[in-house]
Coordinates of C-alpha atoms in Angstrom, one line a residue:
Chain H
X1 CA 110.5 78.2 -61.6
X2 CA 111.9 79.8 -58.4
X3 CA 116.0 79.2 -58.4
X4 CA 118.7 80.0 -55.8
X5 CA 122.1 80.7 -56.7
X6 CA 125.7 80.6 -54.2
X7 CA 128.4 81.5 -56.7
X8 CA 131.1 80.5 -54.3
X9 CA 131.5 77.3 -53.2
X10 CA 134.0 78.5 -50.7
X11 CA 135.5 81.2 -48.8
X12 CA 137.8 81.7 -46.7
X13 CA 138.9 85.0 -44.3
X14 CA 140.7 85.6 -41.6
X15 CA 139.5 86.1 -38.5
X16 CA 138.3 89.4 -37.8
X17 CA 138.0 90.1 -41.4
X18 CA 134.4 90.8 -43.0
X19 CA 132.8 87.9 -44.7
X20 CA 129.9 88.0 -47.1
X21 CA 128.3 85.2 -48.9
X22 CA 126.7 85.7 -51.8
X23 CA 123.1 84.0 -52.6
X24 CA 120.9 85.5 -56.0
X25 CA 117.7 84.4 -56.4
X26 CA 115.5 83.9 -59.4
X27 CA 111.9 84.3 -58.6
X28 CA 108.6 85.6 -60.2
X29 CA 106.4 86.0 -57.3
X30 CA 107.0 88.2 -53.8
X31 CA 109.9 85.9 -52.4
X32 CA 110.8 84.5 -49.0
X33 CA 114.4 84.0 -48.3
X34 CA 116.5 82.4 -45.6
X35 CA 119.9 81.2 -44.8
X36 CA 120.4 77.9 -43.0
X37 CA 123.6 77.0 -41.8
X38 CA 125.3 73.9 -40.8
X39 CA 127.9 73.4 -38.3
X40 CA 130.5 70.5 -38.0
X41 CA 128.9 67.2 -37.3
X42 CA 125.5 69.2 -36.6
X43 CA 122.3 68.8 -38.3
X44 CA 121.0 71.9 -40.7
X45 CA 119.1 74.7 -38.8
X46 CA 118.1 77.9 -39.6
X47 CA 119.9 81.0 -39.1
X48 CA 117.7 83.8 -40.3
X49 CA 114.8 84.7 -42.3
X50 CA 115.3 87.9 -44.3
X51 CA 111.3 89.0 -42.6
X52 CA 112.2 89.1 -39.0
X53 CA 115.0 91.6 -39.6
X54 CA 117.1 90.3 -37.1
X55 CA 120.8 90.2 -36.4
X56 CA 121.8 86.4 -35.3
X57 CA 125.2 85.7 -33.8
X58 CA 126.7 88.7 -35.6
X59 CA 125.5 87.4 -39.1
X60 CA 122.6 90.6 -40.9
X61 CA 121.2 89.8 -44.3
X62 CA 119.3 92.1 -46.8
X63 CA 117.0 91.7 -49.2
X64 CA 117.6 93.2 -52.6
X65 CA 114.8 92.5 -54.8
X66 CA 116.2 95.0 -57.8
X67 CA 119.0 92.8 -57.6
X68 CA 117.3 89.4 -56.6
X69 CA 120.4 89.2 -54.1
X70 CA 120.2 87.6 -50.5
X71 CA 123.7 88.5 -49.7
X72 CA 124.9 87.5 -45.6
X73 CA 127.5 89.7 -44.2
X74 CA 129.1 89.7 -40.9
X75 CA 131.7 92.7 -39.7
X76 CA 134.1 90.5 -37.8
X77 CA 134.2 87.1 -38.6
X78 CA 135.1 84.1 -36.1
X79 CA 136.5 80.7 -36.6
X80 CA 133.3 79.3 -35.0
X81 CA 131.8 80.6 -37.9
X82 CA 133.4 77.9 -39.7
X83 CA 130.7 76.3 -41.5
X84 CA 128.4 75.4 -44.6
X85 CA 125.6 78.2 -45.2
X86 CA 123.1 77.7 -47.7
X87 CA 120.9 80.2 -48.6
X88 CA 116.9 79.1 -49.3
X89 CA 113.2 80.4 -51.0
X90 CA 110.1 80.2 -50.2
X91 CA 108.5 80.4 -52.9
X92 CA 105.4 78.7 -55.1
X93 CA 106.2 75.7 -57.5
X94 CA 104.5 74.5 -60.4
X95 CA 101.5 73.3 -57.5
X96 CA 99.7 75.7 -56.0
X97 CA 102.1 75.2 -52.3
X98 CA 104.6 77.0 -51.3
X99 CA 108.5 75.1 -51.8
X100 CA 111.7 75.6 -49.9
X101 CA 114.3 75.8 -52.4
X102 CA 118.0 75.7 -51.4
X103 CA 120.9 76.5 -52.9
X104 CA 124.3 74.5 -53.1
X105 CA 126.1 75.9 -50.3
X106 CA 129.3 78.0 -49.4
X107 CA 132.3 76.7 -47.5
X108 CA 132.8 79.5 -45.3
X109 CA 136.1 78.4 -43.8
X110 CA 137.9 81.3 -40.8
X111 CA 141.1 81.2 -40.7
X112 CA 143.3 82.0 -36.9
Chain I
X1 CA 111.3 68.2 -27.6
X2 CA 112.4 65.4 -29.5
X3 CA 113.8 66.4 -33.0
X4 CA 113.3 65.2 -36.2
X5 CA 114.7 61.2 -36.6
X6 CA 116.0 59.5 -39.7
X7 CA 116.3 55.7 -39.9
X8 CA 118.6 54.5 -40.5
X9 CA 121.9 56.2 -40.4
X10 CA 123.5 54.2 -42.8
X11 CA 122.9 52.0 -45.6
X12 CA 124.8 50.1 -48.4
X13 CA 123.0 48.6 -51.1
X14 CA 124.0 47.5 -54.3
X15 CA 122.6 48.3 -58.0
X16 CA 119.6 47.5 -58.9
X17 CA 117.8 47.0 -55.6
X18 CA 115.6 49.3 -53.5
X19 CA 115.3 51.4 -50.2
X20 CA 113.2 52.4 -48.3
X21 CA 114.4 55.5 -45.5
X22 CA 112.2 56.5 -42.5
X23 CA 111.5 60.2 -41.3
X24 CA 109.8 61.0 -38.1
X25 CA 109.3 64.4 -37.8
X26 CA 108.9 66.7 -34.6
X27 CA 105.4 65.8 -32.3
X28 CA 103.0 68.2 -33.6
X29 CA 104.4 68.7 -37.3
X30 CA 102.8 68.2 -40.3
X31 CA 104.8 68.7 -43.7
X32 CA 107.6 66.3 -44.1
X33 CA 110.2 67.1 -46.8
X34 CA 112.9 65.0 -48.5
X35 CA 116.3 66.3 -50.1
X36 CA 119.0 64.7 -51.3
X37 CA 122.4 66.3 -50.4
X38 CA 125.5 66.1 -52.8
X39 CA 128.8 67.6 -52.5
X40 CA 128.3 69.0 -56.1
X41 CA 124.4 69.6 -56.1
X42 CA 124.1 70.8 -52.6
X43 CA 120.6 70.2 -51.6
X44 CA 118.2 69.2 -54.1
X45 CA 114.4 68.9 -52.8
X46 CA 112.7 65.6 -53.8
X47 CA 109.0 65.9 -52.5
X48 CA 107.0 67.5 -49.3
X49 CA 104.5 65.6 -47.6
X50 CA 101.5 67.6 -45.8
X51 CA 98.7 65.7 -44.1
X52 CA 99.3 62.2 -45.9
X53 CA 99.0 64.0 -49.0
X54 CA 102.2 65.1 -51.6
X55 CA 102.1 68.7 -51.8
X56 CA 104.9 69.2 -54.2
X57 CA 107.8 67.3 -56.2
X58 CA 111.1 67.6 -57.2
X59 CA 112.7 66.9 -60.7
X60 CA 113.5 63.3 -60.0
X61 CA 112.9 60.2 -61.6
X62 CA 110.0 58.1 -60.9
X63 CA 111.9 55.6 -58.9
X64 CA 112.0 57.9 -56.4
X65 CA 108.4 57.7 -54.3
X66 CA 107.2 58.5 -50.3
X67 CA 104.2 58.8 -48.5
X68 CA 103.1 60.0 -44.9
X69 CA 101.0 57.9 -42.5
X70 CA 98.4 59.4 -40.0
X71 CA 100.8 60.3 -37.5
X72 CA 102.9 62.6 -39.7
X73 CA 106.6 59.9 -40.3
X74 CA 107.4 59.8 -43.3
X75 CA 109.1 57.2 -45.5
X76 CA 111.1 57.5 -48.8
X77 CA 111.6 55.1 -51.2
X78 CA 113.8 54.6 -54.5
X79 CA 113.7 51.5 -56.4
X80 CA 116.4 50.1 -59.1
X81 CA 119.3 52.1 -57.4
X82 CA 121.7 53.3 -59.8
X83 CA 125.4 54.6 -58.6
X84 CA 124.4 57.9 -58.7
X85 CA 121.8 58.1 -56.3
X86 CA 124.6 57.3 -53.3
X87 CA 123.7 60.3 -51.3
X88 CA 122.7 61.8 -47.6
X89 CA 118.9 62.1 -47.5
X90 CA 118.1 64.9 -45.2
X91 CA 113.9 64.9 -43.8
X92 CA 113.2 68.3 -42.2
X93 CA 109.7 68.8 -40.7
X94 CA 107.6 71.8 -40.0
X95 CA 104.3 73.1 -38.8
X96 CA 102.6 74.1 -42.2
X97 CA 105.7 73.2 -44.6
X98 CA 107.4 75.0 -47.9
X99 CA 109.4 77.7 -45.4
X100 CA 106.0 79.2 -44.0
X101 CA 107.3 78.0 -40.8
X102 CA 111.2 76.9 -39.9
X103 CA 112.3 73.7 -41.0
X104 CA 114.4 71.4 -38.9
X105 CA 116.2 68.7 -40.2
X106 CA 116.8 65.6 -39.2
X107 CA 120.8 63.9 -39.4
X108 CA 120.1 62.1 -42.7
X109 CA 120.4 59.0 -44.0
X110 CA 124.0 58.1 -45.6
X111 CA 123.2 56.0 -48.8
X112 CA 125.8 54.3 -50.7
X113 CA 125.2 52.2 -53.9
X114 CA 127.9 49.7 -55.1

Protein backbone atom coordinates (compact mmCIF):
# COMPACT_ATOMS: atom_id res chain seq x y z
CA UNK A 1 0.00 0.00 0.00
CA UNK A 2 1.57 3.28 -1.09
CA UNK A 3 0.93 6.08 1.93
CA UNK A 4 1.69 9.80 2.19
CA UNK A 5 2.28 11.48 5.35
CA UNK A 6 2.12 15.70 6.28
CA UNK A 7 2.80 15.73 9.95
CA UNK A 8 1.84 19.34 10.26
CA UNK A 9 -1.36 20.43 9.71
CA UNK A 10 -0.15 23.90 9.88
CA UNK A 11 2.63 26.35 9.82
CA UNK A 12 3.07 29.42 10.07
CA UNK A 13 6.41 31.96 9.48
CA UNK A 14 7.08 35.17 8.96
CA UNK A 15 7.66 36.57 5.98
CA UNK A 16 11.07 36.26 4.77
CA UNK A 17 11.61 33.46 7.03
CA UNK A 18 12.37 29.88 5.50
CA UNK A 19 9.48 27.49 5.35
CA UNK A 20 9.59 23.79 4.83
CA UNK A 21 6.83 21.38 4.78
CA UNK A 22 7.29 18.15 5.62
CA UNK A 23 5.65 15.14 3.44
CA UNK A 24 7.06 11.15 4.24
CA UNK A 25 6.12 8.63 2.10
CA UNK A 26 5.53 4.94 2.45
CA UNK A 27 6.07 3.14 -0.69
CA UNK A 28 7.43 -0.31 -1.99
CA UNK A 29 8.04 0.34 -5.50
CA UNK A 30 10.26 3.31 -7.41
CA UNK A 31 7.91 6.30 -6.23
CA UNK A 32 6.61 9.42 -8.05
CA UNK A 33 6.05 12.35 -5.83
CA UNK A 34 4.50 15.75 -6.22
CA UNK A 35 3.16 18.67 -4.30
CA UNK A 36 -0.01 20.35 -5.35
CA UNK A 37 -0.97 23.46 -3.84
CA UNK A 38 -4.17 25.34 -3.38
CA UNK A 39 -4.62 28.88 -3.19
CA UNK A 40 -7.66 30.87 -1.65
CA UNK A 41 -10.85 30.32 -3.42
CA UNK A 42 -8.69 28.54 -6.32
CA UNK A 43 -9.02 25.14 -7.53
CA UNK A 44 -5.96 22.49 -6.71
CA UNK A 45 -3.11 22.53 -9.30
CA UNK A 46 0.11 21.32 -9.35
CA UNK A 47 3.14 22.85 -8.16
CA UNK A 48 6.05 20.54 -8.86
CA UNK A 49 6.96 17.01 -9.60
CA UNK A 50 10.05 15.90 -7.72
CA UNK A 51 11.32 14.45 -11.74
CA UNK A 52 11.54 17.67 -13.51
CA UNK A 53 13.91 19.14 -11.03
CA UNK A 54 12.62 22.42 -11.17
CA UNK A 55 12.40 25.43 -9.01
CA UNK A 56 8.61 26.95 -9.14
CA UNK A 57 7.88 30.33 -7.72
CA UNK A 58 10.80 30.01 -5.27
CA UNK A 59 9.37 26.67 -3.82
CA UNK A 60 12.65 23.35 -4.53
CA UNK A 61 11.75 19.93 -3.30
CA UNK A 62 14.07 16.81 -2.97
CA UNK A 63 13.61 13.47 -2.96
CA UNK A 64 14.99 11.32 -0.19
CA UNK A 65 14.37 7.87 -0.80
CA UNK A 66 16.65 6.60 2.46
CA UNK A 67 14.40 8.69 4.20
CA UNK A 68 11.07 8.29 2.14
CA UNK A 69 10.89 12.13 2.72
CA UNK A 70 9.39 14.74 0.05
CA UNK A 71 10.17 17.67 2.06
CA UNK A 72 9.29 21.49 0.12
CA UNK A 73 11.44 24.26 1.17
CA UNK A 74 11.50 27.81 0.19
CA UNK A 75 14.46 30.41 1.43
CA UNK A 76 12.23 33.41 1.73
CA UNK A 77 8.81 32.95 2.22
CA UNK A 78 5.90 35.42 1.03
CA UNK A 79 2.40 35.97 2.22
CA UNK A 80 1.23 34.95 -1.20
CA UNK A 81 2.47 31.81 -0.32
CA UNK A 82 -0.35 31.64 1.95
CA UNK A 83 -1.96 28.44 1.16
CA UNK A 84 -2.85 24.61 1.52
CA UNK A 85 0.04 22.27 0.00
CA UNK A 86 -0.54 18.78 -0.18
CA UNK A 87 2.07 16.62 -1.04
CA UNK A 88 1.06 13.40 -3.58
CA UNK A 89 2.42 9.57 -5.06
CA UNK A 90 2.34 8.09 -7.87
CA UNK A 91 2.45 4.97 -7.20
CA UNK A 92 0.83 1.32 -8.12
CA UNK A 93 -2.24 0.12 -6.00
CA UNK A 94 -3.56 -3.27 -5.36
CA UNK A 95 -4.49 -3.10 -9.56
CA UNK A 96 -2.00 -3.20 -11.79
CA UNK A 97 -2.47 1.11 -12.58
CA UNK A 98 -0.75 3.58 -11.31
CA UNK A 99 -2.79 5.80 -8.23
CA UNK A 100 -2.34 9.41 -7.13
CA UNK A 101 -2.31 9.31 -3.56
CA UNK A 102 -2.41 12.52 -1.48
CA UNK A 103 -1.77 13.42 1.75
CA UNK A 104 -3.93 15.60 4.29
CA UNK A 105 -2.44 18.89 3.72
CA UNK A 106 -0.49 21.73 5.57
CA UNK A 107 -1.72 25.14 6.38
CA UNK A 108 1.13 27.11 5.42
CA UNK A 109 -0.04 30.47 6.74
CA UNK A 110 2.89 33.82 6.19
CA UNK A 111 2.62 36.12 8.46
CA UNK A 112 3.47 40.38 7.53
CA UNK B 1 -8.93 25.48 -22.93
CA UNK B 2 -11.82 24.81 -20.90
CA UNK B 3 -11.04 23.25 -17.43
CA UNK B 4 -12.29 20.55 -15.65
CA UNK B 5 -16.35 21.20 -14.57
CA UNK B 6 -18.16 19.81 -11.66
CA UNK B 7 -21.97 19.91 -11.43
CA UNK B 8 -23.25 21.00 -9.41
CA UNK B 9 -21.67 23.37 -6.95
CA UNK B 10 -23.87 22.67 -4.23
CA UNK B 11 -26.13 20.22 -2.92
CA UNK B 12 -28.13 19.44 0.36
CA UNK B 13 -29.65 16.29 0.76
CA UNK B 14 -30.86 14.59 3.57
CA UNK B 15 -30.18 10.93 5.14
CA UNK B 16 -30.95 8.16 3.48
CA UNK B 17 -31.26 9.37 -0.04
CA UNK B 18 -28.86 9.44 -2.96
CA UNK B 19 -26.61 11.62 -5.36
CA UNK B 20 -25.49 11.68 -8.14
CA UNK B 21 -22.29 14.53 -9.03
CA UNK B 22 -21.12 15.17 -12.66
CA UNK B 23 -17.37 15.63 -13.83
CA UNK B 24 -16.48 16.79 -17.21
CA UNK B 25 -13.08 16.66 -17.65
CA UNK B 26 -10.62 18.71 -19.98
CA UNK B 27 -11.30 18.02 -24.12
CA UNK B 28 -8.88 15.41 -24.90
CA UNK B 29 -8.59 13.72 -21.35
CA UNK B 30 -9.08 10.37 -20.53
CA UNK B 31 -8.79 9.29 -16.73
CA UNK B 32 -11.29 10.90 -14.49
CA UNK B 33 -10.64 10.62 -10.70
CA UNK B 34 -12.90 11.30 -7.70
CA UNK B 35 -11.71 12.40 -4.02
CA UNK B 36 -13.46 13.37 -1.29
CA UNK B 37 -11.90 16.33 0.63
CA UNK B 38 -12.30 16.61 4.55
CA UNK B 39 -10.86 19.09 6.79
CA UNK B 40 -9.63 16.12 8.92
CA UNK B 41 -8.87 13.48 6.10
CA UNK B 42 -7.57 15.84 3.52
CA UNK B 43 -8.01 14.18 0.25
CA UNK B 44 -9.07 10.70 0.23
CA UNK B 45 -9.15 9.11 -3.44
CA UNK B 46 -12.41 7.28 -4.19
CA UNK B 47 -12.02 5.65 -7.75
CA UNK B 48 -10.24 6.66 -11.37
CA UNK B 49 -12.02 6.21 -14.42
CA UNK B 50 -9.80 5.45 -17.78
CA UNK B 51 -11.61 4.83 -21.09
CA UNK B 52 -15.16 3.90 -19.58
CA UNK B 53 -13.43 1.45 -17.56
CA UNK B 54 -12.54 1.74 -13.42
CA UNK B 55 -8.96 1.45 -13.21
CA UNK B 56 -8.60 1.64 -9.46
CA UNK B 57 -10.66 2.16 -6.13
CA UNK B 58 -10.46 3.67 -3.00
CA UNK B 59 -11.39 2.16 0.47
CA UNK B 60 -15.02 3.27 0.49
CA UNK B 61 -18.08 1.64 1.03
CA UNK B 62 -20.11 0.17 -1.69
CA UNK B 63 -22.55 3.00 -1.76
CA UNK B 64 -20.16 4.87 -3.31
CA UNK B 65 -20.20 3.97 -7.34
CA UNK B 66 -19.29 6.04 -10.94
CA UNK B 67 -18.80 5.32 -14.36
CA UNK B 68 -17.47 7.26 -17.51
CA UNK B 69 -19.42 7.58 -20.77
CA UNK B 70 -17.76 7.66 -24.34
CA UNK B 71 -16.86 11.12 -24.26
CA UNK B 72 -14.71 10.93 -21.10
CA UNK B 73 -17.47 13.00 -18.13
CA UNK B 74 -17.73 11.31 -15.47
CA UNK B 75 -20.48 10.88 -12.81
CA UNK B 76 -20.31 9.85 -9.14
CA UNK B 77 -22.85 8.41 -7.23
CA UNK B 78 -23.48 7.48 -3.37
CA UNK B 79 -26.63 5.99 -2.33
CA UNK B 80 -28.18 5.86 1.37
CA UNK B 81 -26.23 9.10 2.50
CA UNK B 82 -25.17 8.98 5.94
CA UNK B 83 -24.00 12.38 7.88
CA UNK B 84 -20.68 11.62 7.38
CA UNK B 85 -20.32 11.63 3.84
CA UNK B 86 -21.12 15.70 3.85
CA UNK B 87 -18.06 16.52 1.92
CA UNK B 88 -16.35 18.55 -1.27
CA UNK B 89 -15.89 16.04 -4.04
CA UNK B 90 -13.07 17.17 -6.11
CA UNK B 91 -12.89 15.32 -10.13
CA UNK B 92 -9.37 16.06 -11.55
CA UNK B 93 -8.70 14.78 -15.16
CA UNK B 94 -5.66 13.86 -16.99
CA UNK B 95 -4.20 12.55 -20.19
CA UNK B 96 -3.25 8.92 -19.10
CA UNK B 97 -4.33 9.20 -15.23
CA UNK B 98 -2.74 7.95 -11.64
CA UNK B 99 0.00 11.07 -11.79
CA UNK B 100 1.68 9.86 -15.18
CA UNK B 101 0.50 13.06 -16.37
CA UNK B 102 -0.68 16.44 -14.23
CA UNK B 103 -3.93 16.34 -12.78
CA UNK B 104 -6.20 19.32 -12.86
CA UNK B 105 -9.00 19.55 -10.76
CA UNK B 106 -12.13 20.75 -11.07
CA UNK B 107 -13.97 23.28 -8.13
CA UNK B 108 -15.79 20.39 -6.50
CA UNK B 109 -19.02 19.65 -5.53
CA UNK B 110 -19.99 20.90 -1.78
CA UNK B 111 -22.24 18.05 -0.30
CA UNK B 112 -24.01 18.39 2.79
CA UNK B 113 -26.28 15.68 4.42
CA UNK B 114 -28.83 16.61 7.07
Amino acid sequence: AQRVTQPEKLLSVFKGAPVELKCNYSYSGSPELFWYVQYSRQRLQLLLRHISRESIKGFTADLNKGETSFHLKKPFAQEEDSAMYYCALSGISSGSARQLTFGSGTQLTVLP
Amino acid sequence: KAGVTQTPRYLIKTRGQQVTLSCSPISGHRSVSWYQQTPGQGLQFLFEYFSETQRNKGNFPGRFSGRQFSNSRSEMNVSTLELGDSALYLCASSLVGGGGTEAFFGQGTRLTVV
